[in-house]
Amino acid sequence: MRSIDSFIQVLNEELLINKSLLEISIKKKDLIINNNAKELSSLMIKEQNYVKRIIELEKLRAGLTLNIQKELGIEKIDNIKEVIKGIDKEKSVEVDSIANELRSVLKELDHNNSLNNKLLDITLEYLDLNINLLTSRAEPKIYGKSANEQKNKGNNFFDTKY
């Protein structure tokens, strides 16, 4: 059953790439905190290349899953547990181990990406506030007019969308 061996290879490569993405997400957090946009940009290019490879591997894994499905005579494979049931004990332990580690890495990666998104949102809000503070101009007060006649034309110091 060559399909299961290829399936295991694809899972292993996906695991390695996702571990690399996890390392990148940790580095991204530090770069966001330290406001290092140049390194963050180059790191994101590297991240995009990994994501492209994962997409390729997912397509390959889907094809291999169909092959395994035919080889095992299973009508439809919905999850990895169904693959494990139909193969020999040694390979099923290997697939289960890789799948568990991959789940763990993906969960941590999701957590780190969520944190990075929150940090980026905070940074963008801070930048937006500073831009608004720097670009808002207070109009000079004109003496002699009553308060009802004066028009408030953006002369608030905190004239922002917040």
PDB file of N, CA, C and O in Angstrom, residues 48-97:
ATOM      1  N   GLN A  48       4.409  33.454   3.618  1.00  0.00           N
ATOM      2  CA  GLN A  48       3.553  33.226   2.453  1.00  0.00           C
ATOM      3  C   GLN A  48       4.041  32.046   1.624  1.00  0.00           C
ATOM      4  O   GLN A  48       3.241  31.268   1.097  1.00  0.00           O
ATOM      5  N   ASN A  49       5.360  31.897   1.504  1.00  0.00           N
ATOM      6  CA  ASN A  49       5.907  30.766   0.759  1.00  0.00           C
ATOM      7  C   ASN A  49       5.565  29.438   1.444  1.00  0.00           C
ATOM      8  O   ASN A  49       5.257  28.455   0.774  1.00  0.00           O
ATOM      9  N   TYR A  50       5.633  29.424   2.765  1.00  0.00           N
ATOM     10  CA  TYR A  50       5.245  28.219   3.505  1.00  0.00           C
ATOM     11  C   TYR A  50       3.765  27.906   3.304  1.00  0.00           C
ATOM     12  O   TYR A  50       3.384  26.752   3.129  1.00  0.00           O
ATOM     13  N   VAL A  51       2.940  28.924   3.328  1.00  0.00           N
ATOM     14  CA  VAL A  51       1.500  28.720   3.151  1.00  0.00           C
ATOM     15  C   VAL A  51       1.208  28.167   1.754  1.00  0.00           C
ATOM     16  O   VAL A  51       0.372  27.269   1.600  1.00  0.00           O
ATOM     17  N   LYS A  52       1.898  28.674   0.743  1.00  0.00           N
ATOM     18  CA  LYS A  52       1.725  28.150  -0.612  1.00  0.00           C
ATOM     19  C   LYS A  52       2.073  26.665  -0.655  1.00  0.00           C
ATOM     20  O   LYS A  52       1.366  25.873  -1.290  1.00  0.00           O
ATOM     21  N   ARG A  53       3.143  26.288   0.019  1.00  0.00           N
ATOM     22  CA  ARG A  53       3.550  24.875   0.039  1.00  0.00           C
ATOM     23  C   ARG A  53       2.509  24.024   0.771  1.00  0.00           C
ATOM     24  O   ARG A  53       2.209  22.903   0.348  1.00  0.00           O
ATOM     25  N   ILE A  54       1.948  24.543   1.842  1.00  0.00           N
ATOM     26  CA  ILE A  54       0.922  23.797   2.569  1.00  0.00           C
ATOM     27  C   ILE A  54      -0.307  23.577   1.682  1.00  0.00           C
ATOM     28  O   ILE A  54      -0.900  22.500   1.703  1.00  0.00           O
ATOM     29  N   ILE A  55      -0.666  24.567   0.905  1.00  0.00           N
ATOM     30  CA  ILE A  55      -1.806  24.418  -0.013  1.00  0.00           C
ATOM     31  C   ILE A  55      -1.531  23.297  -1.015  1.00  0.00           C
ATOM     32  O   ILE A  55      -2.391  22.461  -1.288  1.00  0.00           O
ATOM     33  N   GLU A  56      -0.310  23.262  -1.550  1.00  0.00           N
ATOM     34  CA  GLU A  56       0.071  22.191  -2.477  1.00  0.00           C
ATOM     35  C   GLU A  56      -0.016  20.832  -1.782  1.00  0.00           C
ATOM     36  O   GLU A  56      -0.530  19.859  -2.353  1.00  0.00           O
ATOM     37  N   LEU A  57       0.489  20.758  -0.560  1.00  0.00           N
ATOM     38  CA  LEU A  57       0.471  19.499   0.186  1.00  0.00           C
ATOM     39  C   LEU A  57      -0.949  19.052   0.517  1.00  0.00           C
ATOM     40  O   LEU A  57      -1.248  17.853   0.505  1.00  0.00           O
ATOM     41  N   GLU A  58      -1.818  20.004   0.813  1.00  0.00           N
ATOM     42  CA  GLU A  58      -3.215  19.666   1.111  1.00  0.00           C
ATOM     43  C   GLU A  58      -3.898  19.061  -0.114  1.00  0.00           C
ATOM     44  O   GLU A  58      -4.672  18.115   0.011  1.00  0.00           O
ATOM     45  N   LYS A  59      -3.613  19.595  -1.288  1.00  0.00           N
ATOM     46  CA  LYS A  59      -4.164  19.022  -2.516  1.00  0.00           C
ATOM     47  C   LYS A  59      -3.641  17.607  -2.726  1.00  0.00           C
ATOM     48  O   LYS A  59      -4.396  16.696  -3.082  1.00  0.00           O
ATOM     49  N   LEU A  60      -2.353  17.430  -2.504  1.00  0.00           N
ATOM     50  CA  LEU A  60      -1.738  16.114  -2.634  1.00  0.00           C
ATOM     51  C   LEU A  60      -2.322  15.137  -1.611  1.00  0.00           C
ATOM     52  O   LEU A  60      -2.637  13.992  -1.938  1.00  0.00           O
ATOM     53  N   ARG A  61      -2.505  15.600  -0.402  1.00  0.00           N
ATOM     54  CA  ARG A  61      -3.060  14.751   0.660  1.00  0.00           C
ATOM     55  C   ARG A  61      -4.496  14.347   0.335  1.00  0.00           C
ATOM     56  O   ARG A  61      -4.900  13.208   0.579  1.00  0.00           O
ATOM     57  N   ALA A  62      -5.269  15.257  -0.243  1.00  0.00           N
ATOM     58  CA  ALA A  62      -6.643  14.933  -0.634  1.00  0.00           C
ATOM     59  C   ALA A  62      -6.649  13.825  -1.693  1.00  0.00           C
ATOM     60  O   ALA A  62      -7.458  12.891  -1.619  1.00  0.00           O
ATOM     61  N   GLY A  63      -5.757  13.908  -2.652  1.00  0.00           N
ATOM     62  CA  GLY A  63      -5.650  12.865  -3.679  1.00  0.00           C
ATOM     63  C   GLY A  63      -5.233  11.532  -3.082  1.00  0.00           C
ATOM     64  O   GLY A  63      -5.779  10.479  -3.439  1.00  0.00           O
ATOM     65  N   LEU A  64      -4.282  11.574  -2.170  1.00  0.00           N
ATOM     66  CA  LEU A  64      -3.833  10.346  -1.517  1.00  0.00           C
ATOM     67  C   LEU A  64      -4.941   9.734  -0.660  1.00  0.00           C
ATOM     68  O   LEU A  64      -5.074   8.513  -0.574  1.00  0.00           O
ATOM     69  N   THR A  65      -5.737  10.600  -0.039  1.00  0.00           N
ATOM     70  CA  THR A  65      -6.858  10.115   0.765  1.00  0.00           C
ATOM     71  C   THR A  65      -7.850   9.364  -0.108  1.00  0.00           C
ATOM     72  O   THR A  65      -8.372   8.309   0.281  1.00  0.00           O
ATOM     73  N   LEU A  66      -8.094   9.860  -1.312  1.00  0.00           N
ATOM     74  CA  LEU A  66      -8.980   9.157  -2.253  1.00  0.00           C
ATOM     75  C   LEU A  66      -8.397   7.800  -2.639  1.00  0.00           C
ATOM     76  O   LEU A  66      -9.130   6.800  -2.724  1.00  0.00           O
ATOM     77  N   ASN A  67      -7.091   7.759  -2.865  1.00  0.00           N
ATOM     78  CA  ASN A  67      -6.433   6.492  -3.192  1.00  0.00           C
ATOM     79  C   ASN A  67      -6.549   5.496  -2.037  1.00  0.00           C
ATOM     80  O   ASN A  67      -6.842   4.323  -2.246  1.00  0.00           O
ATOM     81  N   ILE A  68      -6.308   5.970  -0.825  1.00  0.00           N
ATOM     82  CA  ILE A  68      -6.417   5.109   0.358  1.00  0.00           C
ATOM     83  C   ILE A  68      -7.854   4.622   0.518  1.00  0.00           C
ATOM     84  O   ILE A  68      -8.099   3.457   0.848  1.00  0.00           O
ATOM     85  N   GLN A  69      -8.771   5.497   0.269  1.00  0.00           N
ATOM     86  CA  GLN A  69     -10.198   5.166   0.358  1.00  0.00           C
ATOM     87  C   GLN A  69     -10.519   3.996  -0.578  1.00  0.00           C
ATOM     88  O   GLN A  69     -11.199   3.042  -0.189  1.00  0.00           O
ATOM     89  N   LYS A  70     -10.019   4.052  -1.804  1.00  0.00           N
ATOM     90  CA  LYS A  70     -10.244   2.976  -2.777  1.00  0.00           C
ATOM     91  C   LYS A  70      -9.538   1.697  -2.343  1.00  0.00           C
ATOM     92  O   LYS A  70     -10.102   0.607  -2.439  1.00  0.00           O
ATOM     93  N   GLU A  71      -8.273   1.836  -1.882  1.00  0.00           N
ATOM     94  CA  GLU A  71      -7.501   0.666  -1.472  1.00  0.00           C
ATOM     95  C   GLU A  71      -8.126  -0.056  -0.288  1.00  0.00           C
ATOM     96  O   GLU A  71      -8.074  -1.278  -0.204  1.00  0.00           O
ATOM     97  N   LEU A  72      -8.704   0.709   0.629  1.00  0.00           N
ATOM     98  CA  LEU A  72      -9.308   0.112   1.823  1.00  0.00           C
ATOM     99  C   LEU A  72     -10.766  -0.277   1.606  1.00  0.00           C
ATOM    100  O   LEU A  72     -11.359  -0.928   2.465  1.00  0.00           O
ATOM    101  N   GLY A  73     -11.349   0.160   0.505  1.00  0.00           N
ATOM    102  CA  GLY A  73     -12.741  -0.147   0.229  1.00  0.00           C
ATOM    103  C   GLY A  73     -13.712   0.621   1.110  1.00  0.00           C
ATOM    104  O   GLY A  73     -14.816   0.164   1.387  1.00  0.00           O
ATOM    105  N   ILE A  74     -13.295   1.788   1.553  1.00  0.00           N
ATOM    106  CA  ILE A  74     -14.141   2.644   2.388  1.00  0.00           C
ATOM    107  C   ILE A  74     -14.912   3.577   1.468  1.00  0.00           C
ATOM    108  O   ILE A  74     -14.366   4.116   0.501  1.00  0.00           O
ATOM    109  N   GLU A  75     -16.195   3.762   1.775  1.00  0.00           N
ATOM    110  CA  GLU A  75     -17.038   4.615   0.927  1.00  0.00           C
ATOM    111  C   GLU A  75     -16.563   6.065   0.960  1.00  0.00           C
ATOM    112  O   GLU A  75     -16.441   6.728  -0.062  1.00  0.00           O
ATOM    113  N   LYS A  76     -16.316   6.580   2.165  1.00  0.00           N
ATOM    114  CA  LYS A  76     -15.872   7.970   2.297  1.00  0.00           C
ATOM    115  C   LYS A  76     -15.040   8.110   3.566  1.00  0.00           C
ATOM    116  O   LYS A  76     -15.409   7.599   4.622  1.00  0.00           O
ATOM    117  N   ILE A  77     -13.921   8.822   3.460  1.00  0.00           N
ATOM    118  CA  ILE A  77     -13.073   9.096   4.624  1.00  0.00           C
ATOM    119  C   ILE A  77     -13.338  10.525   5.060  1.00  0.00           C
ATOM    120  O   ILE A  77     -13.063  11.470   4.325  1.00  0.00           O
ATOM    121  N   ASP A  78     -13.899  10.662   6.262  1.00  0.00           N
ATOM    122  CA  ASP A  78     -14.206  11.987   6.793  1.00  0.00           C
ATOM    123  C   ASP A  78     -13.126  12.503   7.725  1.00  0.00           C
ATOM    124  O   ASP A  78     -12.968  13.707   7.885  1.00  0.00           O
ATOM    125  N   ASN A  79     -12.409  11.592   8.382  1.00  0.00           N
ATOM    126  CA  ASN A  79     -11.334  12.029   9.280  1.00  0.00           C
ATOM    127  C   ASN A  79     -10.233  10.981   9.320  1.00  0.00           C
ATOM    128  O   ASN A  79     -10.374   9.882   8.795  1.00  0.00           O
ATOM    129  N   ILE A  80      -9.167  11.339   9.957  1.00  0.00           N
ATOM    130  CA  ILE A  80      -7.973  10.499   9.959  1.00  0.00           C
ATOM    131  C   ILE A  80      -8.170   9.199  10.740  1.00  0.00           C
ATOM    132  O   ILE A  80      -7.501   8.211  10.480  1.00  0.00           O
ATOM    133  N   LYS A  81      -9.121   9.183  11.657  1.00  0.00           N
ATOM    134  CA  LYS A  81      -9.409   7.971  12.433  1.00  0.00           C
ATOM    135  C   LYS A  81      -9.842   6.824  11.513  1.00  0.00           C
ATOM    136  O   LYS A  81      -9.521   5.669  11.763  1.00  0.00           O
ATOM    137  N   GLU A  82     -10.567   7.154  10.439  1.00  0.00           N
ATOM    138  CA  GLU A  82     -11.004   6.136   9.495  1.00  0.00           C
ATOM    139  C   GLU A  82      -9.833   5.553   8.717  1.00  0.00           C
ATOM    140  O   GLU A  82      -9.842   4.372   8.354  1.00  0.00           O
ATOM    141  N   VAL A  83      -8.815   6.369   8.466  1.00  0.00           N
ATOM    142  CA  VAL A  83      -7.611   5.867   7.801  1.00  0.00           C
ATOM    143  C   VAL A  83      -6.879   4.922   8.746  1.00  0.00           C
ATOM    144  O   VAL A  83      -6.434   3.843   8.342  1.00  0.00           O
ATOM    145  N   ILE A  84      -6.771   5.312  10.005  1.00  0.00           N
ATOM    146  CA  ILE A  84      -6.030   4.530  10.994  1.00  0.00           C
ATOM    147  C   ILE A  84      -6.653   3.141  11.183  1.00  0.00           C
ATOM    148  O   ILE A  84      -5.941   2.154  11.333  1.00  0.00           O
ATOM    149  N   LYS A  85      -7.974   3.068  11.166  1.00  0.00           N
ATOM    150  CA  LYS A  85      -8.666   1.787  11.373  1.00  0.00           C
ATOM    151  C   LYS A  85      -8.318   0.760  10.300  1.00  0.00           C
ATOM    152  O   LYS A  85      -8.258  -0.428  10.588  1.00  0.00           O
ATOM    153  N   GLY A  86      -8.091   1.214   9.075  1.00  0.00           N
ATOM    154  CA  GLY A  86      -7.920   0.286   7.964  1.00  0.00           C
ATOM    155  C   GLY A  86      -6.498  -0.136   7.659  1.00  0.00           C
ATOM    156  O   GLY A  86      -6.289  -0.958   6.770  1.00  0.00           O
ATOM    157  N   ILE A  87      -5.514   0.424   8.351  1.00  0.00           N
ATOM    158  CA  ILE A  87      -4.121   0.096   8.027  1.00  0.00           C
ATOM    159  C   ILE A  87      -3.490  -0.710   9.154  1.00  0.00           C
ATOM    160  O   ILE A  87      -4.051  -0.836  10.239  1.00  0.00           O
ATOM    161  N   ASP A  88      -2.283  -1.248   8.896  1.00  0.00           N
ATOM    162  CA  ASP A  88      -1.630  -2.081   9.914  1.00  0.00           C
ATOM    163  C   ASP A  88      -1.249  -1.260  11.143  1.00  0.00           C
ATOM    164  O   ASP A  88      -1.159  -0.033  11.094  1.00  0.00           O
ATOM    165  N   LYS A  89      -1.023  -1.958  12.229  1.00  0.00           N
ATOM    166  CA  LYS A  89      -0.819  -1.335  13.545  1.00  0.00           C
ATOM    167  C   LYS A  89       0.355  -0.357  13.554  1.00  0.00           C
ATOM    168  O   LYS A  89       0.241   0.752  14.081  1.00  0.00           O
ATOM    169  N   GLU A  90       1.476  -0.751  12.965  1.00  0.00           N
ATOM    170  CA  GLU A  90       2.683   0.094  12.982  1.00  0.00           C
ATOM    171  C   GLU A  90       2.432   1.433  12.286  1.00  0.00           C
ATOM    172  O   GLU A  90       2.756   2.489  12.814  1.00  0.00           O
ATOM    173  N   LYS A  91       1.834   1.368  11.120  1.00  0.00           N
ATOM    174  CA  LYS A  91       1.570   2.599  10.371  1.00  0.00           C
ATOM    175  C   LYS A  91       0.459   3.418  11.024  1.00  0.00           C
ATOM    176  O   LYS A  91       0.495   4.646  11.003  1.00  0.00           O
ATOM    177  N   SER A  92      -0.517   2.750  11.630  1.00  0.00           N
ATOM    178  CA  SER A  92      -1.602   3.490  12.284  1.00  0.00           C
ATOM    179  C   SER A  92      -1.086   4.267  13.488  1.00  0.00           C
ATOM    180  O   SER A  92      -1.513   5.395  13.731  1.00  0.00           O
ATOM    181  N   VAL A  93      -0.136   3.689  14.227  1.00  0.00           N
ATOM    182  CA  VAL A  93       0.467   4.399  15.361  1.00  0.00           C
ATOM    183  C   VAL A  93       1.246   5.608  14.856  1.00  0.00           C
ATOM    184  O   VAL A  93       1.176   6.697  15.433  1.00  0.00           O
ATOM    185  N   GLU A  94       1.968   5.430  13.745  1.00  0.00           N
ATOM    186  CA  GLU A  94       2.753   6.532  13.171  1.00  0.00           C
ATOM    187  C   GLU A  94       1.840   7.663  12.694  1.00  0.00           C
ATOM    188  O   GLU A  94       2.084   8.840  12.993  1.00  0.00           O
ATOM    189  N   VAL A  95       0.772   7.321  11.982  1.00  0.00           N
ATOM    190  CA  VAL A  95      -0.164   8.333  11.476  1.00  0.00           C
ATOM    191  C   VAL A  95      -0.836   9.050  12.642  1.00  0.00           C
ATOM    192  O   VAL A  95      -0.958  10.283  12.642  1.00  0.00           O
ATOM    193  N   ASP A  96      -1.262   8.304  13.655  1.00  0.00           N
ATOM    194  CA  ASP A  96      -1.925   8.899  14.817  1.00  0.00           C
ATOM    195  C   ASP A  96      -0.983   9.845  15.559  1.00  0.00           C
ATOM    196  O   ASP A  96      -1.383  10.933  15.977  1.00  0.00           O
ATOM    197  N   SER A  97       0.268   9.445  15.696  1.00  0.00           N
ATOM    198  CA  SER A  97       1.257  10.288  16.379  1.00  0.00           C
ATOM    199  C   SER A  97       1.486  11.600  15.628  1.00  0.00           C
ATOM    200  O   SER A  97       1.497  12.683  16.227  1.00  0.00           O
TER     201      SER A  97
END
